[in-house]
PDB file of C-alpha atoms in Angstrom:
ATOM      1  CA  ASP A   1     -20.218  -5.635   1.451  1.00 90.00           C
ATOM      2  CA  THR A   2     -20.713  -4.845  -2.220  1.00 95.00           C
ATOM      3  CA  GLN A   3     -20.892  -8.118  -4.127  1.00 96.00           C
ATOM      4  CA  MET A   4     -19.487  -8.243  -7.637  1.00 98.00           C
ATOM      5  CA  THR A   5     -20.964 -10.825 -10.008  1.00 98.00           C
ATOM      6  CA  GLN A   6     -18.744 -11.409 -13.009  1.00 98.00           C
ATOM      7  CA  SER A   7     -19.570 -13.545 -16.031  1.00 98.00           C
ATOM      8  CA  PRO A   8     -18.702 -15.729 -17.721  1.00 98.00           C
ATOM      9  CA  SER A   9     -16.284 -17.601 -15.452  1.00 96.00           C
ATOM     10  CA  SER A  10     -14.458 -18.914 -18.507  1.00 97.00           C
ATOM     11  CA  LEU A  11     -14.409 -18.086 -22.162  1.00 97.00           C
ATOM     12  CA  SER A  12     -12.852 -19.639 -25.237  1.00 97.00           C
ATOM     13  CA  ALA A  13     -12.229 -17.429 -28.263  1.00 97.00           C
ATOM     14  CA  SER A  14     -10.131 -17.186 -31.420  1.00 97.00           C
ATOM     15  CA  VAL A  15      -7.577 -14.610 -32.493  1.00 97.00           C
ATOM     16  CA  GLY A  16      -9.404 -11.591 -33.834  1.00 97.00           C
ATOM     17  CA  ASP A  17     -12.638 -12.289 -31.951  1.00 98.00           C
ATOM     18  CA  ARG A  18     -14.476  -9.657 -30.000  1.00 98.00           C
ATOM     19  CA  VAL A  19     -14.621 -10.658 -26.336  1.00 98.00           C
ATOM     20  CA  THR A  20     -17.059  -9.292 -23.771  1.00 98.00           C
ATOM     21  CA  ILE A  21     -17.096  -9.752 -19.998  1.00 98.00           C
ATOM     22  CA  THR A  22     -19.782  -8.383 -17.719  1.00 98.00           C
ATOM     23  CA  CYS A  23     -19.711  -7.366 -14.082  1.00 98.00           C
ATOM     24  CA  GLN A  24     -22.700  -6.491 -11.919  1.00 98.00           C
ATOM     25  CA  ALA A  25     -22.494  -4.762  -8.558  1.00 98.00           C
ATOM     26  CA  SER A  26     -24.980  -5.433  -5.774  1.00 98.00           C
ATOM     27  CA  HIS A  27     -25.150  -1.707  -5.008  1.00 94.00           C
ATOM     28  CA  ASP A  28     -24.756   1.454  -7.036  1.00 97.00           C
ATOM     29  CA  ILE A  29     -21.017   2.150  -7.270  1.00 97.00           C
ATOM     30  CA  THR A  30     -21.359   4.989  -9.814  1.00 97.00           C
ATOM     31  CA  PHE A  31     -18.213   4.749 -11.985  1.00 96.00           C
ATOM     32  CA  SER A  32     -15.861   3.233  -9.345  1.00 96.00           C
ATOM     33  CA  LEU A  33     -15.102   0.062 -11.263  1.00 97.00           C
ATOM     34  CA  ASN A  34     -11.715  -1.219 -12.405  1.00 98.00           C
ATOM     35  CA  TRP A  35     -10.644  -4.083 -14.668  1.00 98.00           C
ATOM     36  CA  TYR A  36      -7.444  -6.075 -14.155  1.00 98.00           C
ATOM     37  CA  GLN A  37      -5.598  -8.690 -16.184  1.00 98.00           C
ATOM     38  CA  GLN A  38      -3.686 -11.419 -14.392  1.00 97.00           C
ATOM     39  CA  LYS A  39      -1.294 -13.913 -15.924  1.00 97.00           C
ATOM     40  CA  PRO A  40      -0.076 -17.012 -14.037  1.00 94.00           C
ATOM     41  CA  GLY A  41       2.432 -16.240 -11.320  1.00 93.00           C
ATOM     42  CA  LYS A  42       2.043 -12.483 -11.733  1.00 96.00           C
ATOM     43  CA  ALA A  43       0.279  -9.710  -9.862  1.00 97.00           C
ATOM     44  CA  PRO A  44      -2.877  -8.241 -11.394  1.00 97.00           C
ATOM     45  CA  LYS A  45      -2.297  -5.478 -13.918  1.00 98.00           C
ATOM     46  CA  LEU A  46      -4.660  -2.513 -14.125  1.00 97.00           C
ATOM     47  CA  LEU A  47      -6.194  -2.123 -17.587  1.00 98.00           C
ATOM     48  CA  VAL A  48      -9.267   0.091 -17.167  1.00 98.00           C
ATOM     49  CA  TYR A  49     -10.136   2.388 -14.254  1.00 97.00           C
ATOM     50  CA  ASP A  50     -13.262   4.310 -13.346  1.00 96.00           C
ATOM     51  CA  ALA A  51     -15.292   2.116 -15.691  1.00 98.00           C
ATOM     52  CA  THR A  52     -14.155   3.666 -18.968  1.00 98.00           C
ATOM     53  CA  ASN A  53     -10.606   5.039 -18.664  1.00 97.00           C
ATOM     54  CA  LEU A  54      -7.733   3.153 -20.246  1.00 97.00           C
ATOM     55  CA  GLU A  55      -4.609   2.982 -18.108  1.00 96.00           C
ATOM     56  CA  ALA A  56      -1.524   4.495 -19.746  1.00 95.00           C
ATOM     57  CA  GLY A  57       0.271   2.076 -22.037  1.00 96.00           C
ATOM     58  CA  VAL A  58      -2.643  -0.336 -22.364  1.00 98.00           C
ATOM     59  CA  PRO A  59      -3.557  -1.196 -25.976  1.00 98.00           C
ATOM     60  CA  SER A  60      -6.654   0.476 -27.350  1.00 98.00           C
ATOM     61  CA  ARG A  61      -8.295  -2.870 -28.163  1.00 98.00           C
ATOM     62  CA  PHE A  62      -9.238  -2.970 -24.465  1.00 98.00           C
ATOM     63  CA  SER A  63     -12.192  -0.854 -23.337  1.00 98.00           C
ATOM     64  CA  GLY A  64     -14.769  -0.554 -20.604  1.00 98.00           C
ATOM     65  CA  SER A  65     -18.268   0.843 -20.266  1.00 98.00           C
ATOM     66  CA  GLY A  66     -21.068   1.106 -17.756  1.00 98.00           C
ATOM     67  CA  TYR A  67     -22.217   3.030 -14.723  1.00 98.00           C
ATOM     68  CA  GLY A  68     -24.078   2.330 -11.503  1.00 98.00           C
ATOM     69  CA  THR A  69     -24.412  -1.447 -11.230  1.00 98.00           C
ATOM     70  CA  ASP A  70     -23.780  -2.842 -14.713  1.00 98.00           C
ATOM     71  CA  PHE A  71     -20.405  -2.825 -16.432  1.00 98.00           C
ATOM     72  CA  ILE A  72     -18.858  -4.325 -19.560  1.00 98.00           C
ATOM     73  CA  PHE A  73     -15.242  -5.030 -20.474  1.00 98.00           C
ATOM     74  CA  THR A  74     -14.408  -5.565 -24.137  1.00 98.00           C
ATOM     75  CA  ILE A  75     -11.434  -6.756 -26.137  1.00 98.00           C
ATOM     76  CA  SER A  76     -12.187  -5.657 -29.685  1.00 98.00           C
ATOM     77  CA  SER A  77      -9.816  -8.066 -31.420  1.00 98.00           C
ATOM     78  CA  LEU A  78      -8.329 -10.838 -29.318  1.00 98.00           C
ATOM     79  CA  GLN A  79      -4.565 -11.307 -29.505  1.00 97.00           C
ATOM     80  CA  PRO A  80      -2.569 -14.331 -28.273  1.00 97.00           C
ATOM     81  CA  GLU A  81      -0.960 -12.260 -25.519  1.00 97.00           C
ATOM     82  CA  ASP A  82      -4.421 -11.483 -24.083  1.00 98.00           C
ATOM     83  CA  ILE A  83      -4.775 -15.018 -22.733  1.00 97.00           C
ATOM     84  CA  ALA A  84      -5.147 -14.431 -18.997  1.00 97.00           C
ATOM     85  CA  THR A  85      -7.716 -14.153 -16.227  1.00 96.00           C
ATOM     86  CA  TYR A  86      -9.625 -10.886 -15.962  1.00 98.00           C
ATOM     87  CA  TYR A  87     -11.131  -9.412 -12.803  1.00 98.00           C
ATOM     88  CA  CYS A  88     -13.429  -6.513 -12.107  1.00 98.00           C
ATOM     89  CA  GLN A  89     -13.080  -4.612  -8.825  1.00 98.00           C
ATOM     90  CA  GLN A  90     -15.234  -1.974  -7.175  1.00 97.00           C
ATOM     91  CA  TYR A  91     -13.503   0.593  -5.004  1.00 95.00           C
ATOM     92  CA  ALA A  92     -16.448   2.754  -4.051  1.00 94.00           C
ATOM     93  CA  ASN A  93     -16.874   0.907  -0.749  1.00 90.00           C
ATOM     94  CA  LEU A  94     -14.753  -1.107   1.672  1.00 89.00           C
ATOM     95  CA  PRO A  95     -13.916  -3.876   1.180  1.00 90.00           C
ATOM     96  CA  ASN A  96     -12.826  -3.199  -2.366  1.00 94.00           C
ATOM     97  CA  THR A  97     -14.384  -6.392  -3.668  1.00 95.00           C
ATOM     98  CA  PHE A  98     -13.426  -8.298  -6.784  1.00 97.00           C
ATOM     99  CA  GLY A  99     -15.446 -10.340  -9.211  1.00 97.00           C
ATOM    100  CA  GLN A 100     -14.824 -14.073  -9.384  1.00 96.00           C
ATOM    101  CA  GLY A 101     -12.689 -13.724 -12.496  1.00 96.00           C
ATOM    102  CA  THR A 102     -13.004 -14.735 -16.154  1.00 97.00           C
ATOM    103  CA  LYS A 103     -10.437 -17.166 -17.503  1.00 96.00           C
ATOM    104  CA  LEU A 104      -9.877 -16.443 -21.161  1.00 98.00           C
ATOM    105  CA  GLU A 105      -8.562 -19.277 -23.319  1.00 97.00           C
ATOM    106  CA  MET A 106      -7.658 -19.533 -26.959  1.00 94.00           C
ATOM    107  CA  LYS A 107      -9.900 -21.668 -29.115  1.00 91.00           C
TER     108      LYS A 107
ATOM    109  CA  GLU B   1       9.975   4.145 -10.507  1.00 95.00           C
ATOM    110  CA  VAL B   2       7.273   2.979  -8.129  1.00 96.00           C
ATOM    111  CA  GLN B   3       8.109  -0.363  -6.532  1.00 97.00           C
ATOM    112  CA  LEU B   4       6.456  -2.506  -3.900  1.00 98.00           C
ATOM    113  CA  VAL B   5       8.376  -5.526  -2.622  1.00 97.00           C
ATOM    114  CA  GLU B   6       6.849  -8.012  -0.178  1.00 96.00           C
ATOM    115  CA  SER B   7       8.850 -10.181   2.166  1.00 96.00           C
ATOM    116  CA  GLY B   8       8.223 -12.482   5.104  1.00 97.00           C
ATOM    117  CA  GLY B   9       6.152 -15.207   3.523  1.00 94.00           C
ATOM    118  CA  GLY B  10       6.751 -18.841   4.358  1.00 97.00           C
ATOM    119  CA  PHE B  11       5.479 -22.048   5.884  1.00 97.00           C
ATOM    120  CA  VAL B  12       3.785 -22.058   9.273  1.00 97.00           C
ATOM    121  CA  GLN B  13       1.733 -24.535  11.283  1.00 98.00           C
ATOM    122  CA  PRO B  14      -1.899 -23.826  12.178  1.00 98.00           C
ATOM    123  CA  GLY B  15      -2.068 -21.449  15.118  1.00 98.00           C
ATOM    124  CA  GLY B  16       1.275 -19.919  14.258  1.00 98.00           C
ATOM    125  CA  SER B  17       2.220 -16.367  13.366  1.00 98.00           C
ATOM    126  CA  LEU B  18       3.908 -14.650  10.451  1.00 98.00           C
ATOM    127  CA  ARG B  19       4.715 -11.040   9.615  1.00 98.00           C
ATOM    128  CA  LEU B  20       4.620  -9.777   6.054  1.00 98.00           C
ATOM    129  CA  SER B  21       6.368  -6.567   5.091  1.00 98.00           C
ATOM    130  CA  CYS B  22       5.870  -4.401   2.010  1.00 98.00           C
ATOM    131  CA  ALA B  23       8.787  -2.114   1.180  1.00 97.00           C
ATOM    132  CA  ALA B  24       7.798   0.912  -0.884  1.00 97.00           C
ATOM    133  CA  SER B  25      10.046   3.032  -3.080  1.00 96.00           C
ATOM    134  CA  GLY B  26       9.672   5.629  -5.815  1.00 96.00           C
ATOM    135  CA  PHE B  27       6.860   7.527  -4.112  1.00 94.00           C
ATOM    136  CA  THR B  28       5.952   9.159  -0.802  1.00 93.00           C
ATOM    137  CA  LEU B  29       4.349   6.346   1.167  1.00 93.00           C
ATOM    138  CA  SER B  30       2.722   8.728   3.664  1.00 92.00           C
ATOM    139  CA  ASN B  31       0.523  10.150   0.890  1.00 94.00           C
ATOM    140  CA  TYR B  32      -1.162   6.841   0.067  1.00 95.00           C
ATOM    141  CA  ASP B  33      -3.522   4.359   1.639  1.00 95.00           C
ATOM    142  CA  MET B  34      -2.089   0.862   1.365  1.00 96.00           C
ATOM    143  CA  HIS B  35      -3.858  -2.458   1.009  1.00 97.00           C
ATOM    144  CA  TRP B  36      -3.273  -6.171   1.330  1.00 98.00           C
ATOM    145  CA  VAL B  37      -5.015  -8.475  -1.156  1.00 98.00           C
ATOM    146  CA  ARG B  38      -4.719 -12.255  -1.068  1.00 98.00           C
ATOM    147  CA  GLN B  39      -5.264 -14.935  -3.649  1.00 97.00           C
ATOM    148  CA  THR B  40      -5.890 -18.490  -2.596  1.00 92.00           C
ATOM    149  CA  PRO B  41      -4.546 -21.267  -4.839  1.00 76.00           C
ATOM    150  CA  GLY B  42      -6.616 -21.431  -7.974  1.00 73.00           C
ATOM    151  CA  LYS B  43      -9.107 -18.941  -6.598  1.00 75.00           C
ATOM    152  CA  GLY B  44      -9.859 -15.286  -6.896  1.00 87.00           C
ATOM    153  CA  LEU B  45      -8.771 -12.110  -5.207  1.00 95.00           C
ATOM    154  CA  GLU B  46      -9.818 -10.988  -1.725  1.00 96.00           C
ATOM    155  CA  HIS B  47      -9.217  -7.588  -0.157  1.00 96.00           C
ATOM    156  CA  VAL B  48      -7.925  -8.554   3.279  1.00 96.00           C
ATOM    157  CA  SER B  49      -6.808  -5.344   4.929  1.00 97.00           C
ATOM    158  CA  GLY B  50      -6.088  -1.680   4.377  1.00 96.00           C
ATOM    159  CA  ILE B  51      -4.574   1.251   6.250  1.00 95.00           C
ATOM    160  CA  ASP B  52      -4.993   4.950   5.668  1.00 92.00           C
ATOM    161  CA  THR B  53      -2.237   7.489   5.123  1.00 91.00           C
ATOM    162  CA  ASN B  54      -1.461   8.248   8.762  1.00 86.00           C
ATOM    163  CA  GLY B  55      -2.284   4.828  10.171  1.00 83.00           C
ATOM    164  CA  GLY B  56      -5.276   6.181  12.050  1.00 85.00           C
ATOM    165  CA  ALA B  57      -7.830   3.988  10.301  1.00 91.00           C
ATOM    166  CA  SER B  58      -7.612   0.406   9.167  1.00 93.00           C
ATOM    167  CA  TYR B  59      -9.863  -2.174   7.561  1.00 94.00           C
ATOM    168  CA  TYR B  60     -10.037  -5.960   7.910  1.00 95.00           C
ATOM    169  CA  VAL B  61     -12.167  -8.556   6.190  1.00 93.00           C
ATOM    170  CA  ASN B  62     -14.345 -10.363   8.736  1.00 93.00           C
ATOM    171  CA  SER B  63     -12.434 -13.635   8.458  1.00 93.00           C
ATOM    172  CA  VAL B  64      -9.190 -12.071   9.745  1.00 96.00           C
ATOM    173  CA  LYS B  65     -10.517  -9.571  12.303  1.00 96.00           C
ATOM    174  CA  GLY B  66      -8.839 -10.036  15.654  1.00 97.00           C
ATOM    175  CA  ARG B  67      -6.052 -12.128  14.099  1.00 98.00           C
ATOM    176  CA  PHE B  68      -4.364  -9.791  11.597  1.00 98.00           C
ATOM    177  CA  THR B  69      -2.957  -6.333  12.297  1.00 97.00           C
ATOM    178  CA  VAL B  70      -1.847  -3.860   9.644  1.00 97.00           C
ATOM    179  CA  SER B  71       0.648  -1.096  10.407  1.00 96.00           C
ATOM    180  CA  ARG B  72       2.907   1.316   8.628  1.00 95.00           C
ATOM    181  CA  ASP B  73       6.342   2.750   9.392  1.00 93.00           C
ATOM    182  CA  THR B  74       7.008   5.980   7.539  1.00 88.00           C
ATOM    183  CA  SER B  75      10.656   6.081   8.598  1.00 91.00           C
ATOM    184  CA  LYS B  76      11.283   2.674   7.041  1.00 93.00           C
ATOM    185  CA  ASN B  77       8.857   3.177   4.126  1.00 94.00           C
ATOM    186  CA  THR B  78       7.140  -0.093   4.934  1.00 96.00           C
ATOM    187  CA  VAL B  79       3.654  -1.451   5.514  1.00 97.00           C
ATOM    188  CA  ASP B  80       3.396  -4.612   7.583  1.00 97.00           C
ATOM    189  CA  LEU B  81       0.738  -7.280   8.063  1.00 98.00           C
ATOM    190  CA  GLN B  82       1.105  -9.173  11.316  1.00 98.00           C
ATOM    191  CA  MET B  83      -0.796 -12.455  11.060  1.00 98.00           C
ATOM    192  CA  ALA B  84      -1.565 -14.540  14.124  1.00 98.00           C
ATOM    193  CA  SER B  85      -3.648 -17.649  14.885  1.00 98.00           C
ATOM    194  CA  LEU B  86      -3.172 -18.680  11.280  1.00 98.00           C
ATOM    195  CA  ARG B  87      -5.513 -21.212   9.742  1.00 97.00           C
ATOM    196  CA  PRO B  88      -5.128 -23.478   6.702  1.00 95.00           C
ATOM    197  CA  GLU B  89      -7.649 -21.286   4.880  1.00 94.00           C
ATOM    198  CA  ASP B  90      -5.243 -18.336   5.205  1.00 96.00           C
ATOM    199  CA  THR B  91      -2.943 -20.115   2.767  1.00 96.00           C
ATOM    200  CA  ALA B  92      -2.575 -17.720  -0.147  1.00 97.00           C
ATOM    201  CA  VAL B  93      -0.335 -15.382  -2.061  1.00 97.00           C
ATOM    202  CA  TYR B  94      -0.485 -12.022  -0.329  1.00 98.00           C
ATOM    203  CA  TYR B  95      -0.036  -8.865  -2.362  1.00 98.00           C
ATOM    204  CA  CYS B  96       0.382  -5.307  -1.139  1.00 98.00           C
ATOM    205  CA  ALA B  97      -1.108  -2.628  -3.353  1.00 97.00           C
ATOM    206  CA  ARG B  98      -1.146   1.158  -3.392  1.00 97.00           C
ATOM    207  CA  GLY B  99      -4.501   2.869  -2.989  1.00 94.00           C
ATOM    208  CA  ARG B 100      -6.022   6.286  -2.398  1.00 93.00           C
ATOM    209  CA  TYR B 101      -3.849   9.400  -2.606  1.00 93.00           C
ATOM    210  CA  CYS B 102      -4.142  12.139   0.031  1.00 92.00           C
ATOM    211  CA  SER B 103      -2.408  15.499   0.254  1.00 91.00           C
ATOM    212  CA  GLY B 104      -3.300  17.772   3.125  1.00 86.00           C
ATOM    213  CA  THR B 105      -7.046  17.537   3.604  1.00 87.00           C
ATOM    214  CA  ARG B 106      -7.840  16.377   0.077  1.00 91.00           C
ATOM    215  CA  CYS B 107      -7.991  12.764  -0.988  1.00 90.00           C
ATOM    216  CA  TYR B 108      -8.385  11.229  -4.417  1.00 90.00           C
ATOM    217  CA  LEU B 109      -9.676   7.735  -4.995  1.00 87.00           C
ATOM    218  CA  ILE B 110      -7.281   5.949  -7.307  1.00 90.00           C
ATOM    219  CA  PRO B 111      -7.244   2.320  -8.442  1.00 91.00           C
ATOM    220  CA  TYR B 112      -4.643  -0.278  -7.507  1.00 94.00           C
ATOM    221  CA  ALA B 113      -2.184   0.619 -10.262  1.00 93.00           C
ATOM    222  CA  TYR B 114       0.825  -0.707  -8.335  1.00 96.00           C
ATOM    223  CA  TRP B 115       1.165  -4.124  -6.737  1.00 98.00           C
ATOM    224  CA  GLY B 116       3.993  -6.059  -5.190  1.00 97.00           C
ATOM    225  CA  GLN B 117       5.178  -9.368  -6.598  1.00 97.00           C
ATOM    226  CA  GLY B 118       3.347 -11.357  -3.930  1.00 97.00           C
ATOM    227  CA  ALA B 119       4.416 -13.377  -0.881  1.00 97.00           C
ATOM    228  CA  LEU B 120       3.301 -16.996  -0.474  1.00 97.00           C
ATOM    229  CA  VAL B 121       1.969 -17.972   2.936  1.00 97.00           C
ATOM    230  CA  THR B 122       1.359 -21.661   3.526  1.00 97.00           C
ATOM    231  CA  VAL B 123      -0.444 -22.787   6.684  1.00 97.00           C
ATOM    232  CA  SER B 124      -0.320 -26.532   7.151  1.00 96.00           C
ATOM    233  CA  SER B 125       0.458 -29.180   9.718  1.00 95.00           C
TER     234      SER B 125
END
């Protein structure tokens, strides 16, 4: 299985801060990396697909970068509604494994 | 509008069985792989099972192999997950999600843009 190592596991930030989350794959997955946002009691919501592509309707303050094994997810200016848990997911190989998640809290 | 609606969750004793169903609407189910992802309380996401467009190939995480069976019914527009020999560690919210798109002989890897609302399965004595 392709292991996904996501960090940090939790993060506290203020409104307007730049937030960065990293995800490392145990094998080369080229660009097959997605980022999801999950709020309590809700299903995950796709934000970024194929490492760098913003899903339709997602605010432009969200972005992704990376290729191969190392990936970064960025929120350029944190908003109160961004408080959630974020997951990376590789879908190059089965199982389509997820990172452990990053719980984002407001400082 | 694409919709996925799970049903069939509930409370079951260890060793028992449960069948989850995912009803799809707003798209042609036979053109998409479908997946089941679970989330244990307070924990992360785990890809449990998947089935390809014609039901000819399926995937299971090691911990459920031999106990879970995924199937699809094109006439009913549903994807089911039959769970047997359930264990307390199977307790989770189970989501169905839409995956890869195939048309004819061509397939396109697409992310899980659509998910159901989740079905809670509780295994306890």
